[in-house]
C-alpha atoms as one frame of an Amber mdcrd trajectory, in Angstrom:
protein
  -5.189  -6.306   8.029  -6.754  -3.473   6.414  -9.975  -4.527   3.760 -12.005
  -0.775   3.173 -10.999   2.262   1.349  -9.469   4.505   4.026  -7.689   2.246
   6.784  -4.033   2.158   6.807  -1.588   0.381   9.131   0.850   2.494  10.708
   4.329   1.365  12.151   7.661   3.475  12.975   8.881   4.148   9.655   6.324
   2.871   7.016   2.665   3.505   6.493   0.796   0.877   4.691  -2.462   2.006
   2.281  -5.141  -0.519   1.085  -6.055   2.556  -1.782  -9.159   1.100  -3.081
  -9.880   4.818  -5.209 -11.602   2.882  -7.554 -13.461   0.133  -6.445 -16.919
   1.767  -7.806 -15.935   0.819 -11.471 -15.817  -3.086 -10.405 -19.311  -4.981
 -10.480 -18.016  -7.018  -7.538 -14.801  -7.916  -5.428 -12.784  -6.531  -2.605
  -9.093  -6.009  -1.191  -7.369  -6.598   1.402  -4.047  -5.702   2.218  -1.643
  -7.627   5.301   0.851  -6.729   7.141   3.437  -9.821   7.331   6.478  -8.502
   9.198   7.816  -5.090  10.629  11.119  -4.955  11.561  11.868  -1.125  12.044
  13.336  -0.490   8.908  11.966  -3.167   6.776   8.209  -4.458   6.327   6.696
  -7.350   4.201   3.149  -6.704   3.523   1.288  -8.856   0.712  -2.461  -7.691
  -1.162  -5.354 -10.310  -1.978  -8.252  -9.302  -4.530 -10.725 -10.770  -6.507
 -11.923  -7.880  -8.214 -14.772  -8.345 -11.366 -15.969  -6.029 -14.660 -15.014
  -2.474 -15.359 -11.960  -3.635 -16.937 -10.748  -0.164 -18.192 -10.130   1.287
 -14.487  -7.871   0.511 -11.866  -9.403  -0.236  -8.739  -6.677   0.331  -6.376
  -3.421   1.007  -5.611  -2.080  -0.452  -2.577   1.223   0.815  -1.725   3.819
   1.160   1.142   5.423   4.514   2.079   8.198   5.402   4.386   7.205   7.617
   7.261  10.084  10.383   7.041   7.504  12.811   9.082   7.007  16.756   8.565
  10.594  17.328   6.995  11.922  20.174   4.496  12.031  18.280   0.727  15.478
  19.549   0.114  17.091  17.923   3.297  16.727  14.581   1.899  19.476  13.642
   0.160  18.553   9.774  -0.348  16.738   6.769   0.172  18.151   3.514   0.129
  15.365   1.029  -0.501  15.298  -2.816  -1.436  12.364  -4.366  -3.304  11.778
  -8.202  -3.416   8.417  -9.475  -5.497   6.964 -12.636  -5.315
């Protein structure tokens, strides 16, 4: 679990960011952002906020990203990926 502006949660291939860049426009509220299952290649993570006022500004941007580590842009050639919302 990961509720402040510059925690993540690490595993072997994904790195999980709460991203709360603009939670000084809100009047009140907070984030937090859970890890629900890591299976090597495949996480489920879920975010809970309860953000108030500056309604013209995004307060975060939580957000998962695959760990590929230092590699050369141009060696990638793809990157399968699945998304399920609910």
């Amino acid at each position: 679990t990961i509720c402040t502006k510059n925690n993540i949660i690490t595993t072997d291939d994904f790195i999980l960011y709460n991203n709360l860049w603009g939670e000084d426009y809100a009047t009140s509220g907070s984030e937090c952002t859970y890890l629900d299952y890591d299976s090597g290649n495949s996480i489920s993570w879920q975010t809970s906020w309860t953000w108030a006022g500056g309604d013209d500004y995004v307060k975060s941007y939580p957000n998962a990203v695959l760990n590929v580590g230092a590699k050369q842009l141009s060696t990638i050639t793809s990157i399968p990926s699945t998304w399920k919302w609910r």
